[in-house]
Amino acid sequence: MDINIQHDKEAQEFTAQLEGDQAELAYALPEDDVIDFQHTFVPEDYRNEGVANQLIEAGLNYAKEQKFKVIASCPAVSTYVRRHKEYQPLLKNFL
């Protein structure tokens, strides 16, 4: 499923409109150069269709473009980063 992802800096979230529903990846900026991905939500009817992965990838690519270090408080983001080694150097505690 290909979706259109919007980034709302004021609300600190990436969202996707899904036929009357909304999926989201929420974040916080605890430090000037750090982004903390805190919560991912996908409506039940759209789960297991790759929506969360697309939101997470958009968020991680934004972090990379902004040269942010990443905190993956959200378990879905943490799992995604473990499975996609190219994003591991973005982690704040990456060694």
CSV table of N, CA, C and O in Angstrom, one decimal, residues 12-69:
chain,number,residue,atom,x,y,z
A,12,GLN,N,4.4,17.9,15.7
A,12,GLN,CA,5.5,17.0,15.9
A,12,GLN,C,5.0,15.5,15.6
A,12,GLN,O,5.1,14.6,16.4
A,13,GLU,N,4.5,15.4,14.3
A,13,GLU,CA,4.1,14.1,13.9
A,13,GLU,C,4.1,13.9,12.4
A,13,GLU,O,4.0,14.9,11.6
A,14,PHE,N,4.3,12.7,11.9
A,14,PHE,CA,4.1,12.3,10.5
A,14,PHE,C,2.8,11.6,10.5
A,14,PHE,O,2.5,10.8,11.3
A,15,THR,N,1.9,12.0,9.5
A,15,THR,CA,0.6,11.4,9.4
A,15,THR,C,0.3,10.9,8.0
A,15,THR,O,0.9,11.4,7.0
A,16,ALA,N,-0.6,10.0,7.9
A,16,ALA,CA,-1.1,9.5,6.6
A,16,ALA,C,-2.7,9.4,6.7
A,16,ALA,O,-3.2,8.7,7.7
A,17,GLN,N,-3.4,10.0,5.8
A,17,GLN,CA,-4.8,9.9,5.8
A,17,GLN,C,-5.2,8.6,5.1
A,17,GLN,O,-4.7,8.3,4.0
A,18,LEU,N,-6.1,7.8,5.7
A,18,LEU,CA,-6.4,6.5,5.2
A,18,LEU,C,-8.0,6.4,5.1
A,18,LEU,O,-8.6,5.9,6.1
A,19,GLU,N,-8.6,6.9,4.1
A,19,GLU,CA,-10.0,6.8,3.9
A,19,GLU,C,-10.8,7.0,5.2
A,19,GLU,O,-11.5,6.2,5.7
A,20,GLY,N,-10.7,8.2,5.7
A,20,GLY,CA,-11.4,8.6,6.9
A,20,GLY,C,-10.7,8.3,8.2
A,20,GLY,O,-11.1,8.8,9.3
A,21,ASP,N,-9.6,7.6,8.2
A,21,ASP,CA,-8.8,7.3,9.4
A,21,ASP,C,-7.5,8.0,9.2
A,21,ASP,O,-7.1,8.4,8.1
A,22,GLN,N,-6.7,8.0,10.3
A,22,GLN,CA,-5.4,8.5,10.2
A,22,GLN,C,-4.4,7.7,10.9
A,22,GLN,O,-4.6,7.2,12.0
A,23,ALA,N,-3.2,7.4,10.3
A,23,ALA,CA,-2.1,6.8,11.0
A,23,ALA,C,-1.1,7.8,11.3
A,23,ALA,O,-1.0,8.9,10.7
A,24,GLU,N,-0.3,7.6,12.4
A,24,GLU,CA,0.6,8.6,12.8
A,24,GLU,C,1.9,8.1,13.4
A,24,GLU,O,1.9,7.0,14.0
A,25,LEU,N,2.9,8.8,13.3
A,25,LEU,CA,4.2,8.6,14.0
A,25,LEU,C,4.5,9.9,14.8
A,25,LEU,O,4.7,10.9,14.1
A,26,ALA,N,4.4,9.9,16.1
A,26,ALA,CA,4.6,11.1,16.9
A,26,ALA,C,6.0,11.1,17.4
A,26,ALA,O,6.6,10.1,17.7
A,27,TYR,N,6.5,12.3,17.6
A,27,TYR,CA,7.9,12.5,18.1
A,27,TYR,C,8.0,13.7,19.0
A,27,TYR,O,7.1,14.5,19.1
A,28,ALA,N,9.1,13.8,19.7
A,28,ALA,CA,9.4,15.0,20.5
A,28,ALA,C,10.9,15.3,20.2
A,28,ALA,O,11.6,14.6,19.6
A,29,LEU,N,11.2,16.6,20.5
A,29,LEU,CA,12.6,17.1,20.3
A,29,LEU,C,13.2,17.5,21.7
A,29,LEU,O,13.1,18.6,22.1
A,30,PRO,N,13.7,16.5,22.4
A,30,PRO,CA,14.2,16.7,23.8
A,30,PRO,C,15.5,17.6,23.8
A,30,PRO,O,15.7,18.2,24.9
A,31,GLU,N,16.2,17.6,22.8
A,31,GLU,CA,17.4,18.4,22.7
A,31,GLU,C,17.5,19.0,21.3
A,31,GLU,O,16.8,18.5,20.4
A,32,ASP,N,18.4,20.0,21.1
A,32,ASP,CA,18.5,20.6,19.7
A,32,ASP,C,18.7,19.7,18.6
A,32,ASP,O,18.3,19.9,17.5
A,33,ASP,N,19.5,18.6,18.8
A,33,ASP,CA,19.9,17.8,17.7
A,33,ASP,C,19.4,16.3,17.9
A,33,ASP,O,20.0,15.4,17.4
A,34,VAL,N,18.4,16.2,18.7
A,34,VAL,CA,17.8,14.8,19.0
A,34,VAL,C,16.3,14.8,18.7
A,34,VAL,O,15.6,15.7,19.1
A,35,ILE,N,15.9,13.7,18.1
A,35,ILE,CA,14.5,13.4,17.9
A,35,ILE,C,14.2,12.1,18.5
A,35,ILE,O,14.9,11.1,18.4
A,36,ASP,N,13.1,12.1,19.3
A,36,ASP,CA,12.6,10.9,20.0
A,36,ASP,C,11.3,10.5,19.4
A,36,ASP,O,10.3,11.1,19.6
A,37,PHE,N,11.3,9.4,18.7
A,37,PHE,CA,10.1,8.8,18.1
A,37,PHE,C,9.4,8.0,19.2
A,37,PHE,O,9.9,7.0,19.7
A,38,GLN,N,8.2,8.5,19.6
A,38,GLN,CA,7.6,8.1,20.8
A,38,GLN,C,6.4,7.1,20.6
A,38,GLN,O,6.1,6.3,21.5
A,39,HIS,N,5.7,7.3,19.5
A,39,HIS,CA,4.4,6.5,19.3
A,39,HIS,C,4.1,6.4,17.9
A,39,HIS,O,4.2,7.3,17.1
A,40,THR,N,3.7,5.2,17.5
A,40,THR,CA,3.2,4.9,16.2
A,40,THR,C,1.8,4.3,16.3
A,40,THR,O,1.6,3.4,17.2
A,41,PHE,N,0.9,4.8,15.5
A,41,PHE,CA,-0.5,4.3,15.6
A,41,PHE,C,-1.0,4.1,14.1
A,41,PHE,O,-0.9,5.0,13.3
A,42,VAL,N,-1.5,2.9,13.9
A,42,VAL,CA,-2.1,2.6,12.6
A,42,VAL,C,-3.5,2.0,12.9
A,42,VAL,O,-3.6,1.0,13.7
A,43,PRO,N,-4.6,2.5,12.3
A,43,PRO,CA,-5.9,2.0,12.5
A,43,PRO,C,-5.9,0.5,12.2
A,43,PRO,O,-5.3,0.0,11.3
A,44,GLU,N,-6.7,-0.3,12.9
A,44,GLU,CA,-6.8,-1.7,12.8
A,44,GLU,C,-7.0,-2.2,11.4
A,44,GLU,O,-6.4,-3.2,11.0
A,45,ASP,N,-7.9,-1.6,10.6
A,45,ASP,CA,-8.1,-2.0,9.3
A,45,ASP,C,-6.9,-1.9,8.3
A,45,ASP,O,-7.0,-2.5,7.2
A,46,TYR,N,-5.9,-1.2,8.7
A,46,TYR,CA,-4.7,-0.9,7.9
A,46,TYR,C,-3.5,-1.6,8.4
A,46,TYR,O,-2.4,-1.3,7.9
A,47,ARG,N,-3.6,-2.3,9.5
A,47,ARG,CA,-2.4,-3.0,10.0
A,47,ARG,C,-1.9,-4.1,9.1
A,47,ARG,O,-2.7,-4.7,8.4
A,48,ASN,N,-0.6,-4.4,9.2
A,48,ASN,CA,0.0,-5.4,8.4
A,48,ASN,C,0.0,-5.1,6.9
A,48,ASN,O,0.1,-6.0,6.1
A,49,GLU,N,-0.1,-3.8,6.5
A,49,GLU,CA,0.0,-3.4,5.1
A,49,GLU,C,1.2,-2.5,4.9
A,49,GLU,O,1.2,-1.9,3.8
A,50,GLY,N,2.1,-2.4,5.8
A,50,GLY,CA,3.3,-1.6,5.6
A,50,GLY,C,3.1,-0.1,5.9
A,50,GLY,O,4.1,0.7,5.7
A,51,VAL,N,2.0,0.3,6.5
A,51,VAL,CA,1.8,1.7,6.8
A,51,VAL,C,2.7,2.2,7.8
A,51,VAL,O,3.4,3.3,7.7
A,52,ALA,N,2.9,1.5,8.9
A,52,ALA,CA,3.8,1.9,10.0
A,52,ALA,C,5.2,2.0,9.5
A,52,ALA,O,5.9,2.9,9.8
A,53,ASN,N,5.6,1.0,8.7
A,53,ASN,CA,7.0,1.0,8.1
A,53,ASN,C,7.2,2.3,7.3
A,53,ASN,O,8.3,2.9,7.3
A,54,GLN,N,6.2,2.7,6.5
A,54,GLN,CA,6.4,3.9,5.6
A,54,GLN,C,6.5,5.1,6.5
A,54,GLN,O,7.3,6.0,6.2
A,55,LEU,N,5.7,5.2,7.6
A,55,LEU,CA,5.7,6.4,8.5
A,55,LEU,C,7.1,6.4,9.2
A,55,LEU,O,7.7,7.5,9.2
A,56,ILE,N,7.6,5.3,9.6
A,56,ILE,CA,8.8,5.2,10.3
A,56,ILE,C,10.0,5.6,9.4
A,56,ILE,O,10.9,6.3,9.7
A,57,GLU,N,10.0,5.1,8.2
A,57,GLU,CA,11.0,5.4,7.2
A,57,GLU,C,11.0,6.9,6.9
A,57,GLU,O,12.1,7.5,6.8
A,58,ALA,N,9.8,7.5,6.8
A,58,ALA,CA,9.8,8.9,6.5
A,58,ALA,C,10.4,9.7,7.7
A,58,ALA,O,11.1,10.7,7.5
A,59,GLY,N,10.0,9.3,8.9
A,59,GLY,CA,10.6,9.9,10.1
A,59,GLY,C,12.1,9.8,10.2
A,59,GLY,O,12.8,10.7,10.5
A,60,LEU,N,12.6,8.6,9.9
A,60,LEU,CA,14.1,8.3,10.0
A,60,LEU,C,14.8,9.1,8.9
A,60,LEU,O,15.9,9.6,9.1
A,61,ASN,N,14.2,9.2,7.7
A,61,ASN,CA,14.8,10.0,6.7
A,61,ASN,C,14.9,11.4,7.0
A,61,ASN,O,15.9,12.1,6.7
A,62,TYR,N,13.8,11.9,7.6
A,62,TYR,CA,13.8,13.3,8.1
A,62,TYR,C,14.9,13.5,9.1
A,62,TYR,O,15.7,14.5,9.1
A,63,ALA,N,15.0,12.6,10.1
A,63,ALA,CA,16.1,12.7,11.1
A,63,ALA,C,17.5,12.8,10.4
A,63,ALA,O,18.3,13.6,10.8
A,64,LYS,N,17.7,11.9,9.4
A,64,LYS,CA,18.9,11.9,8.7
A,64,LYS,C,19.2,13.2,8.0
A,64,LYS,O,20.3,13.7,8.1
A,65,GLU,N,18.2,13.7,7.3
A,65,GLU,CA,18.3,15.0,6.6
A,65,GLU,C,18.7,16.2,7.6
A,65,GLU,O,19.5,17.0,7.2
A,66,GLN,N,18.1,16.1,8.7
A,66,GLN,CA,18.3,17.2,9.7
A,66,GLN,C,19.5,17.0,10.6
A,66,GLN,O,19.8,17.8,11.5
A,67,LYS,N,20.2,15.8,10.4
A,67,LYS,CA,21.4,15.4,11.2
A,67,LYS,C,21.0,15.3,12.6
A,67,LYS,O,21.8,15.6,13.5
A,68,PHE,N,19.8,14.8,12.9
A,68,PHE,CA,19.4,14.5,14.3
A,68,PHE,C,19.9,13.1,14.7
A,68,PHE,O,20.0,12.2,13.9
A,69,LYS,N,20.2,13.0,16.0
A,69,LYS,CA,20.4,11.7,16.6
A,69,LYS,C,19.0,11.2,17.0
A,69,LYS,O,18.1,12.0,17.3
